[in-house]
PDB file of C-alpha atoms in Angstrom:
ATOM      1  CA  MET A  96      59.613 280.019  99.874  1.00 49.00           C
ATOM      2  CA  ASN A  97      62.404 279.500 102.496  1.00 55.00           C
ATOM      3  CA  TYR A  98      63.654 281.967 104.460  1.00 57.00           C
ATOM      4  CA  LEU A  99      66.674 282.253 107.597  1.00 64.00           C
ATOM      5  CA  ALA A 100      64.325 281.760 110.303  1.00 72.00           C
ATOM      6  CA  LEU A 101      66.329 283.327 113.440  1.00 77.00           C
ATOM      7  CA  ASP A 102      66.327 281.417 117.048  1.00 85.00           C
ATOM      8  CA  TYR A 103      67.758 283.447 120.289  1.00 87.00           C
ATOM      9  CA  TRP A 104      70.837 283.097 120.077  1.00 91.00           C
ATOM     10  CA  ASP A 105      71.078 284.592 116.902  1.00 88.00           C
ATOM     11  CA  ILE A 106      69.263 287.722 118.490  1.00 90.00           C
ATOM     12  CA  ALA A 107      71.658 286.950 121.511  1.00 91.00           C
ATOM     13  CA  LEU A 108      74.493 287.639 119.506  1.00 92.00           C
ATOM     14  CA  ALA A 109      73.377 290.589 118.256  1.00 92.00           C
ATOM     15  CA  ALA A 110      72.409 292.448 121.371  1.00 94.00           C
ATOM     16  CA  LEU A 111      76.180 291.353 121.983  1.00 95.00           C
ATOM     17  CA  LEU A 112      77.089 294.895 119.825  1.00 94.00           C
ATOM     18  CA  VAL A 113      74.636 297.209 121.675  1.00 94.00           C
ATOM     19  CA  ALA A 114      76.372 295.842 125.220  1.00 94.00           C
ATOM     20  CA  VAL A 115      79.640 297.329 123.747  1.00 95.00           C
ATOM     21  CA  ASN A 116      78.207 300.497 122.959  1.00 95.00           C
ATOM     22  CA  ALA A 117      77.349 300.639 126.992  1.00 94.00           C
ATOM     23  CA  ALA A 118      80.957 300.217 127.569  1.00 95.00           C
ATOM     24  CA  LEU A 119      81.659 302.457 125.806  1.00 95.00           C
ATOM     25  CA  SER A 120      79.695 304.875 127.194  1.00 93.00           C
ATOM     26  CA  ILE A 121      80.827 303.687 130.105  1.00 95.00           C
ATOM     27  CA  ARG A 122      84.987 304.412 129.522  1.00 92.00           C
ATOM     28  CA  PHE A 123      84.385 307.579 127.546  1.00 92.00           C
ATOM     29  CA  ARG A 124      81.793 308.990 129.875  1.00 90.00           C
ATOM     30  CA  LEU A 125      78.909 309.653 127.934  1.00 90.00           C
ATOM     31  CA  GLY A 126      76.050 309.117 130.279  1.00 92.00           C
ATOM     32  CA  LEU A 127      74.520 307.276 128.054  1.00 92.00           C
ATOM     33  CA  GLU A 128      74.566 303.683 128.938  1.00 93.00           C
ATOM     34  CA  ARG A 129      71.422 303.612 131.309  1.00 94.00           C
ATOM     35  CA  ARG A 130      69.720 305.694 128.294  1.00 94.00           C
ATOM     36  CA  LEU A 131      70.750 303.098 126.080  1.00 95.00           C
ATOM     37  CA  LEU A 132      70.116 299.807 127.525  1.00 94.00           C
ATOM     38  CA  ILE A 133      66.603 300.996 128.799  1.00 95.00           C
ATOM     39  CA  ALA A 134      65.677 301.656 124.933  1.00 94.00           C
ATOM     40  CA  ALA A 135      67.187 298.400 124.198  1.00 95.00           C
ATOM     41  CA  ALA A 136      65.086 296.489 127.122  1.00 95.00           C
ATOM     42  CA  ARG A 137      61.740 298.409 125.514  1.00 93.00           C
ATOM     43  CA  MET A 138      62.702 297.444 122.104  1.00 93.00           C
ATOM     44  CA  ILE A 139      62.189 293.813 123.089  1.00 94.00           C
ATOM     45  CA  ALA A 140      59.621 293.602 125.240  1.00 95.00           C
ATOM     46  CA  GLN A 141      57.495 296.131 122.710  1.00 90.00           C
ATOM     47  CA  LEU A 142      58.005 294.434 119.752  1.00 91.00           C
ATOM     48  CA  PHE A 143      57.062 290.789 121.280  1.00 92.00           C
ATOM     49  CA  MET A 144      53.983 292.267 122.819  1.00 92.00           C
ATOM     50  CA  VAL A 145      53.582 294.097 118.980  1.00 89.00           C
ATOM     51  CA  GLY A 146      54.413 290.177 117.238  1.00 91.00           C
ATOM     52  CA  LEU A 147      51.624 288.482 119.794  1.00 93.00           C
ATOM     53  CA  VAL A 148      48.828 290.815 119.552  1.00 90.00           C
ATOM     54  CA  LEU A 149      49.621 290.954 115.619  1.00 90.00           C
ATOM     55  CA  LYS A 150      49.590 286.928 115.640  1.00 91.00           C
ATOM     56  CA  ALA A 151      45.808 287.247 117.143  1.00 92.00           C
ATOM     57  CA  LEU A 152      44.434 289.660 115.156  1.00 91.00           C
ATOM     58  CA  PHE A 153      45.141 288.470 111.537  1.00 90.00           C
ATOM     59  CA  ALA A 154      43.982 285.048 112.880  1.00 90.00           C
ATOM     60  CA  ALA A 155      40.738 287.269 113.705  1.00 88.00           C
ATOM     61  CA  ALA A 156      40.864 289.144 110.292  1.00 84.00           C
ATOM     62  CA  SER A 157      37.816 291.887 112.640  1.00 89.00           C
ATOM     63  CA  PRO A 158      37.471 295.625 109.911  1.00 91.00           C
ATOM     64  CA  TRP A 159      36.963 296.474 113.978  1.00 92.00           C
ATOM     65  CA  LEU A 160      40.173 294.574 116.012  1.00 92.00           C
ATOM     66  CA  THR A 161      42.239 296.543 112.790  1.00 91.00           C
ATOM     67  CA  GLY A 162      40.424 299.962 113.528  1.00 92.00           C
ATOM     68  CA  GLY A 163      41.217 299.445 117.359  1.00 92.00           C
ATOM     69  CA  VAL A 164      44.559 299.124 116.344  1.00 91.00           C
ATOM     70  CA  VAL A 165      44.671 301.729 113.914  1.00 92.00           C
ATOM     71  CA  LEU A 166      43.564 303.994 116.386  1.00 93.00           C
ATOM     72  CA  VAL A 167      46.017 303.336 118.749  1.00 92.00           C
ATOM     73  CA  MET A 168      49.308 303.403 116.721  1.00 91.00           C
ATOM     74  CA  VAL A 169      47.333 306.904 115.694  1.00 93.00           C
ATOM     75  CA  VAL A 170      46.921 307.923 118.984  1.00 93.00           C
ATOM     76  CA  PHE A 171      50.477 306.934 119.717  1.00 91.00           C
ATOM     77  CA  ALA A 172      51.704 308.790 116.651  1.00 92.00           C
ATOM     78  CA  GLY A 173      49.895 312.053 117.649  1.00 93.00           C
ATOM     79  CA  TYR A 174      51.711 311.683 121.424  1.00 92.00           C
ATOM     80  CA  GLU A 175      54.958 311.011 120.003  1.00 91.00           C
ATOM     81  CA  ILE A 176      54.738 314.637 117.278  1.00 93.00           C
ATOM     82  CA  SER A 177      53.452 316.388 120.489  1.00 92.00           C
ATOM     83  CA  ALA A 178      56.151 315.361 122.768  1.00 90.00           C
ATOM     84  CA  ARG A 179      59.217 316.284 119.831  1.00 89.00           C
ATOM     85  CA  GLN A 180      58.281 320.147 120.052  1.00 91.00           C
ATOM     86  CA  THR A 181      60.613 323.375 121.794  1.00 87.00           C
ATOM     87  CA  ARG A 182      57.166 325.519 121.637  1.00 88.00           C
ATOM     88  CA  PRO A 183      53.854 323.125 121.976  1.00 91.00           C
ATOM     89  CA  PHE A 184      50.331 324.535 122.098  1.00 92.00           C
ATOM     90  CA  THR A 185      49.119 325.192 125.352  1.00 90.00           C
ATOM     91  CA  GLY A 186      46.297 322.335 126.263  1.00 88.00           C
ATOM     92  CA  GLY A 187      45.516 319.678 124.094  1.00 90.00           C
ATOM     93  CA  TRP A 188      46.147 321.222 120.334  1.00 93.00           C
ATOM     94  CA  THR A 189      49.417 319.862 119.613  1.00 93.00           C
ATOM     95  CA  TYR A 190      47.891 316.738 120.177  1.00 94.00           C
ATOM     96  CA  GLY A 191      44.929 317.002 118.447  1.00 94.00           C
ATOM     97  CA  ILE A 192      47.369 318.754 115.445  1.00 94.00           C
ATOM     98  CA  GLY A 193      49.316 315.482 115.128  1.00 93.00           C
ATOM     99  CA  ALA A 194      47.018 313.422 115.667  1.00 94.00           C
ATOM    100  CA  SER A 195      44.469 314.458 113.366  1.00 94.00           C
ATOM    101  CA  SER A 196      46.927 315.043 110.236  1.00 94.00           C
ATOM    102  CA  MET A 197      48.246 311.820 111.021  1.00 93.00           C
ATOM    103  CA  MET A 198      45.075 311.052 110.763  1.00 93.00           C
ATOM    104  CA  ILE A 199      44.866 312.054 107.676  1.00 91.00           C
ATOM    105  CA  ALA A 200      47.884 311.190 105.806  1.00 91.00           C
ATOM    106  CA  GLY A 201      48.213 308.172 107.224  1.00 92.00           C
ATOM    107  CA  VAL A 202      44.749 306.558 106.810  1.00 92.00           C
ATOM    108  CA  SER A 203      43.900 307.859 103.183  1.00 93.00           C
ATOM    109  CA  VAL A 204      46.881 306.894 101.925  1.00 95.00           C
ATOM    110  CA  THR A 205      46.294 303.313 102.935  1.00 93.00           C
ATOM    111  CA  VAL A 206      43.012 302.716 102.248  1.00 93.00           C
ATOM    112  CA  LEU A 207      43.662 304.165  98.724  1.00 93.00           C
ATOM    113  CA  ALA A 208      46.845 301.481  98.766  1.00 93.00           C
ATOM    114  CA  LEU A 209      44.568 298.357  99.795  1.00 92.00           C
ATOM    115  CA  THR A 210      42.007 299.274  97.466  1.00 91.00           C
ATOM    116  CA  THR A 211      44.198 300.147  94.188  1.00 91.00           C
ATOM    117  CA  GLN A 212      47.594 299.112  93.531  1.00 89.00           C
ATOM    118  CA  ILE A 213      47.757 296.248  96.491  1.00 88.00           C
ATOM    119  CA  HIS A 214      44.162 294.884  96.503  1.00 84.00           C
ATOM    120  CA  ALA A 215      44.274 293.367  99.497  1.00 83.00           C
ATOM    121  CA  ASP A 216      40.985 290.761  99.728  1.00 84.00           C
ATOM    122  CA  PRO A 217      39.522 291.879 102.060  1.00 87.00           C
ATOM    123  CA  TRP A 218      40.761 295.409 101.783  1.00 87.00           C
ATOM    124  CA  TYR A 219      40.958 295.660 105.857  1.00 89.00           C
ATOM    125  CA  ASP A 220      43.142 292.968 105.540  1.00 91.00           C
ATOM    126  CA  PRO A 221      45.270 293.705 108.948  1.00 91.00           C
ATOM    127  CA  ARG A 222      48.509 291.442 107.580  1.00 90.00           C
ATOM    128  CA  TYR A 223      48.375 294.192 104.705  1.00 91.00           C
ATOM    129  CA  ALA A 224      46.569 297.031 106.340  1.00 92.00           C
ATOM    130  CA  VAL A 225      48.466 297.150 109.674  1.00 92.00           C
ATOM    131  CA  PRO A 226      52.280 297.297 108.557  1.00 90.00           C
ATOM    132  CA  LEU A 227      51.720 299.251 105.676  1.00 92.00           C
ATOM    133  CA  LEU A 228      49.855 301.984 108.088  1.00 94.00           C
ATOM    134  CA  GLY A 229      52.522 301.631 110.773  1.00 91.00           C
ATOM    135  CA  MET A 230      55.040 302.658 107.419  1.00 91.00           C
ATOM    136  CA  ILE A 231      53.288 305.491 106.517  1.00 93.00           C
ATOM    137  CA  LEU A 232      52.831 306.718 109.968  1.00 93.00           C
ATOM    138  CA  GLY A 233      56.886 306.146 111.182  1.00 90.00           C
ATOM    139  CA  ASN A 234      57.741 308.062 108.486  1.00 91.00           C
ATOM    140  CA  ALA A 235      55.075 310.902 108.745  1.00 93.00           C
ATOM    141  CA  MET A 236      55.570 311.261 111.968  1.00 94.00           C
ATOM    142  CA  THR A 237      59.021 312.249 111.433  1.00 93.00           C
ATOM    143  CA  GLY A 238      58.054 315.051 108.997  1.00 94.00           C
ATOM    144  CA  VAL A 239      55.033 316.639 110.593  1.00 95.00           C
ATOM    145  CA  SER A 240      57.146 316.881 113.847  1.00 95.00           C
ATOM    146  CA  LEU A 241      59.859 318.499 112.133  1.00 95.00           C
ATOM    147  CA  GLY A 242      56.750 320.855 109.925  1.00 95.00           C
ATOM    148  CA  LEU A 243      54.640 321.777 113.266  1.00 94.00           C
ATOM    149  CA  ASP A 244      58.238 322.642 115.273  1.00 94.00           C
ATOM    150  CA  ARG A 245      59.261 325.071 112.387  1.00 94.00           C
ATOM    151  CA  LEU A 246      56.569 326.708 112.295  1.00 94.00           C
ATOM    152  CA  LEU A 247      55.954 327.293 116.176  1.00 92.00           C
ATOM    153  CA  THR A 248      59.409 328.419 116.587  1.00 92.00           C
ATOM    154  CA  GLY A 249      59.605 329.915 113.418  1.00 91.00           C
ATOM    155  CA  ALA A 250      56.545 332.199 114.451  1.00 90.00           C
ATOM    156  CA  GLU A 251      58.372 332.838 117.312  1.00 89.00           C
ATOM    157  CA  ARG A 252      61.493 334.419 115.824  1.00 91.00           C
ATOM    158  CA  GLU A 253      59.212 336.676 112.537  1.00 90.00           C
ATOM    159  CA  ARG A 254      56.977 337.775 115.141  1.00 89.00           C
ATOM    160  CA  SER A 255      57.096 341.826 113.751  1.00 90.00           C
ATOM    161  CA  ALA A 256      57.357 340.802 110.567  1.00 90.00           C
ATOM    162  CA  ILE A 257      54.215 338.634 110.824  1.00 87.00           C
ATOM    163  CA  GLU A 258      52.562 341.361 112.982  1.00 85.00           C
ATOM    164  CA  ALA A 259      53.391 344.068 110.733  1.00 88.00           C
ATOM    165  CA  ARG A 260      51.588 342.194 107.970  1.00 87.00           C
ATOM    166  CA  LEU A 261      48.374 341.614 109.537  1.00 83.00           C
ATOM    167  CA  SER A 262      48.258 344.821 110.346  1.00 84.00           C
ATOM    168  CA  LEU A 263      48.001 345.450 106.979  1.00 85.00           C
ATOM    169  CA  GLY A 264      45.130 343.460 106.372  1.00 82.00           C
ATOM    170  CA  HIS A 265      47.002 340.022 105.140  1.00 83.00           C
ATOM    171  CA  ASP A 266      45.120 337.178 105.976  1.00 81.00           C
ATOM    172  CA  PHE A 267      46.898 334.506 108.047  1.00 80.00           C
ATOM    173  CA  THR A 268      47.583 332.569 104.861  1.00 83.00           C
ATOM    174  CA  GLU A 269      49.994 335.424 103.601  1.00 87.00           C
ATOM    175  CA  ALA A 270      50.775 336.977 106.975  1.00 85.00           C
ATOM    176  CA  LEU A 271      52.813 333.816 107.847  1.00 87.00           C
ATOM    177  CA  SER A 272      53.181 332.531 104.014  1.00 88.00           C
ATOM    178  CA  GLY A 273      57.297 332.522 105.022  1.00 90.00           C
ATOM    179  CA  VAL A 274      57.623 330.471 107.444  1.00 93.00           C
ATOM    180  CA  THR A 275      54.935 327.738 106.516  1.00 93.00           C
ATOM    181  CA  ARG A 276      57.360 327.520 103.329  1.00 94.00           C
ATOM    182  CA  GLU A 277      60.388 327.168 105.767  1.00 94.00           C
ATOM    183  CA  ALA A 278      58.028 324.852 108.094  1.00 94.00           C
ATOM    184  CA  VAL A 279      56.500 322.359 104.710  1.00 95.00           C
ATOM    185  CA  ARG A 280      60.345 322.263 102.896  1.00 95.00           C
ATOM    186  CA  GLY A 281      62.012 321.170 106.798  1.00 94.00           C
ATOM    187  CA  GLY A 282      58.915 318.741 107.317  1.00 94.00           C
ATOM    188  CA  LEU A 283      59.543 316.999 103.613  1.00 95.00           C
ATOM    189  CA  ILE A 284      63.574 317.016 103.676  1.00 95.00           C
ATOM    190  CA  PRO A 285      63.699 313.870 104.984  1.00 93.00           C
ATOM    191  CA  ILE A 286      61.225 311.190 102.994  1.00 93.00           C
ATOM    192  CA  ILE A 287      62.967 313.389  99.984  1.00 94.00           C
ATOM    193  CA  ASN A 288      67.233 312.528 101.419  1.00 92.00           C
ATOM    194  CA  SER A 289      65.346 308.736 101.797  1.00 90.00           C
ATOM    195  CA  MET A 290      64.159 308.672  98.459  1.00 91.00           C
ATOM    196  CA  SER A 291      67.487 310.124  96.893  1.00 91.00           C
ATOM    197  CA  ALA A 292      69.489 307.661  98.689  1.00 88.00           C
ATOM    198  CA  ALA A 293      67.634 304.784  98.679  1.00 86.00           C
ATOM    199  CA  GLY A 294      69.485 301.845  96.246  1.00 81.00           C
ATOM    200  CA  VAL A 295      72.839 303.460  96.639  1.00 80.00           C
ATOM    201  CA  VAL A 296      73.569 304.979 100.237  1.00 78.00           C
ATOM    202  CA  PHE A 297      70.973 302.084 102.025  1.00 77.00           C
ATOM    203  CA  LEU A 298      68.689 299.160 101.174  1.00 76.00           C
ATOM    204  CA  PRO A 299      64.947 300.073 102.690  1.00 80.00           C
ATOM    205  CA  GLY A 300      63.399 297.437 104.939  1.00 78.00           C
ATOM    206  CA  MET A 301      61.215 296.248 103.553  1.00 78.00           C
ATOM    207  CA  MET A 302      62.959 295.763  99.984  1.00 82.00           C
ATOM    208  CA  THR A 303      65.939 293.661 102.384  1.00 81.00           C
ATOM    209  CA  GLY A 304      63.519 291.998 104.553  1.00 81.00           C
ATOM    210  CA  GLN A 305      61.588 290.382 100.662  1.00 82.00           C
ATOM    211  CA  ILE A 306      64.980 289.570 100.039  1.00 82.00           C
ATOM    212  CA  LEU A 307      65.968 287.331 102.564  1.00 78.00           C
ATOM    213  CA  ALA A 308      62.494 285.622 102.380  1.00 78.00           C
ATOM    214  CA  GLY A 309      63.832 284.971  99.078  1.00 80.00           C
ATOM    215  CA  VAL A 310      61.591 287.002  96.948  1.00 84.00           C
ATOM    216  CA  ASP A 311      62.963 287.803  93.585  1.00 88.00           C
ATOM    217  CA  PRO A 312      64.943 291.073  93.697  1.00 87.00           C
ATOM    218  CA  VAL A 313      63.475 292.937  91.212  1.00 90.00           C
ATOM    219  CA  GLU A 314      59.990 292.294  92.388  1.00 89.00           C
ATOM    220  CA  ALA A 315      61.390 293.539  96.156  1.00 88.00           C
ATOM    221  CA  VAL A 316      62.310 296.570  94.261  1.00 90.00           C
ATOM    222  CA  LYS A 317      59.057 297.443  92.990  1.00 91.00           C
ATOM    223  CA  TYR A 318      57.227 296.598  96.166  1.00 90.00           C
ATOM    224  CA  GLN A 319      60.286 299.095  97.630  1.00 90.00           C
ATOM    225  CA  ILE A 320      59.162 302.296  95.162  1.00 92.00           C
ATOM    226  CA  LEU A 321      55.863 301.848  95.272  1.00 92.00           C
ATOM    227  CA  ILE A 322      56.070 301.560  99.704  1.00 92.00           C
ATOM    228  CA  MET A 323      58.492 304.840  98.378  1.00 92.00           C
ATOM    229  CA  PHE A 324      55.854 306.753  96.969  1.00 95.00           C
ATOM    230  CA  LEU A 325      53.090 305.927  99.904  1.00 94.00           C
ATOM    231  CA  ILE A 326      55.526 307.543 102.669  1.00 94.00           C
ATOM    232  CA  ALA A 327      55.999 310.436 100.264  1.00 94.00           C
ATOM    233  CA  GLY A 328      52.449 310.887  99.260  1.00 94.00           C
ATOM    234  CA  GLY A 329      50.929 310.365 103.410  1.00 94.00           C
ATOM    235  CA  THR A 330      54.575 312.428 104.152  1.00 95.00           C
ATOM    236  CA  GLY A 331      53.832 315.397 102.114  1.00 95.00           C
ATOM    237  CA  LEU A 332      49.256 315.185 103.426  1.00 95.00           C
ATOM    238  CA  GLY A 333      50.595 315.398 106.982  1.00 94.00           C
ATOM    239  CA  VAL A 334      52.774 318.362 106.787  1.00 95.00           C
ATOM    240  CA  LEU A 335      50.703 320.632 105.347  1.00 95.00           C
ATOM    241  CA  ALA A 336      47.277 319.892 107.321  1.00 95.00           C
ATOM    242  CA  ALA A 337      50.063 320.388 110.103  1.00 95.00           C
ATOM    243  CA  VAL A 338      50.854 323.459 109.038  1.00 94.00           C
ATOM    244  CA  TRP A 339      48.365 324.617 108.149  1.00 93.00           C
ATOM    245  CA  ALA A 340      46.126 323.803 111.356  1.00 93.00           C
ATOM    246  CA  GLY A 341      48.651 325.055 112.864  1.00 92.00           C
ATOM    247  CA  GLY A 342      48.738 328.627 111.653  1.00 90.00           C
ATOM    248  CA  ARG A 343      45.467 328.598 112.058  1.00 90.00           C
ATOM    249  CA  ARG A 344      45.699 328.206 115.632  1.00 92.00           C
ATOM    250  CA  LEU A 345      48.773 330.974 115.429  1.00 90.00           C
ATOM    251  CA  THR A 346      45.644 333.646 114.812  1.00 86.00           C
ATOM    252  CA  ASP A 347      42.431 334.823 115.539  1.00 84.00           C
ATOM    253  CA  GLU A 348      39.710 336.242 113.451  1.00 82.00           C
ATOM    254  CA  ARG A 349      41.111 339.912 114.642  1.00 81.00           C
ATOM    255  CA  HIS A 350      43.924 338.912 112.319  1.00 79.00           C
ATOM    256  CA  ARG A 351      46.349 338.999 115.711  1.00 84.00           C
ATOM    257  CA  LEU A 352      49.735 336.854 116.165  1.00 88.00           C
ATOM    258  CA  ARG A 353      48.866 334.568 118.969  1.00 88.00           C
ATOM    259  CA  LEU A 354      52.326 333.661 120.426  1.00 88.00           C
ATOM    260  CA  ASP A 355      50.055 333.331 124.121  1.00 88.00           C
ATOM    261  CA  ARG A 356      48.920 330.295 122.863  1.00 87.00           C
ATOM    262  CA  LEU A 357      52.433 328.664 123.522  1.00 89.00           C
ATOM    263  CA  LYS A 358      53.677 327.255 127.050  1.00 87.00           C
ATOM    264  CA  LYS A 359      56.163 329.150 127.703  1.00 78.00           C
ATOM    265  CA  ILE A 360      60.233 328.279 127.814  1.00 67.00           C
ATOM    266  CA  GLU A 361      60.905 327.041 131.309  1.00 59.00           C
ATOM    267  CA  ALA A 362      63.923 328.664 132.913  1.00 47.00           C
ATOM    268  CA  THR A 363      66.811 326.898 133.435  1.00 42.00           C
TER     269      THR A 363
END
């Protein structure tokens, strides 16, 4: 199978576009040039490091090594979710909820795909498991972050209404129903928008990569549809798990709203 090979000069030429953006930032005094260049440098270092790790991982094809990589991916996904919250929980609860929901969503959907649709042999083959899990985690992470953030900020905004329902004997599910629905909607909007625009507004990354590698476009489309469905399923599971767990943490056994479990916003 033929594919377009790249040398380092090709990459350097594309990197000039980032340099142009940095120059424009300096010209218009945006103050983003340093962050832009650091982000580009981090991306290069991280991707090359991941490439070396994956090369060794593919050669070993060990279920234990694959599981270790999966664990590292989930750990970092949980950290990113925690870092994106406006009002996170005190302690490690935000991280725990984020990482747990990503584990539930990402691993369950990935194992389902590997053992049913993709038929990898063995099913834990890192050549299939790691990239597939990465796509699901990357997209689900955005949904979980948005859903959890909307839940926590919405609970503070609707404090009076929630406490009134709790005082009338409603359980936490009923008392937080309005905020919960809004949080789940917010978490699912990105993947809904992606599915709606795929193929017309943009060509998804996996499909583009396969076409550049010489795969028949129709086969590339079928794989991309499968991936989009898996991402949507994983995002839905992750958002629901995170919002439900966050709602439980926001209330206690005495039917009280516990906003004191959220970190206070520091005055600027």
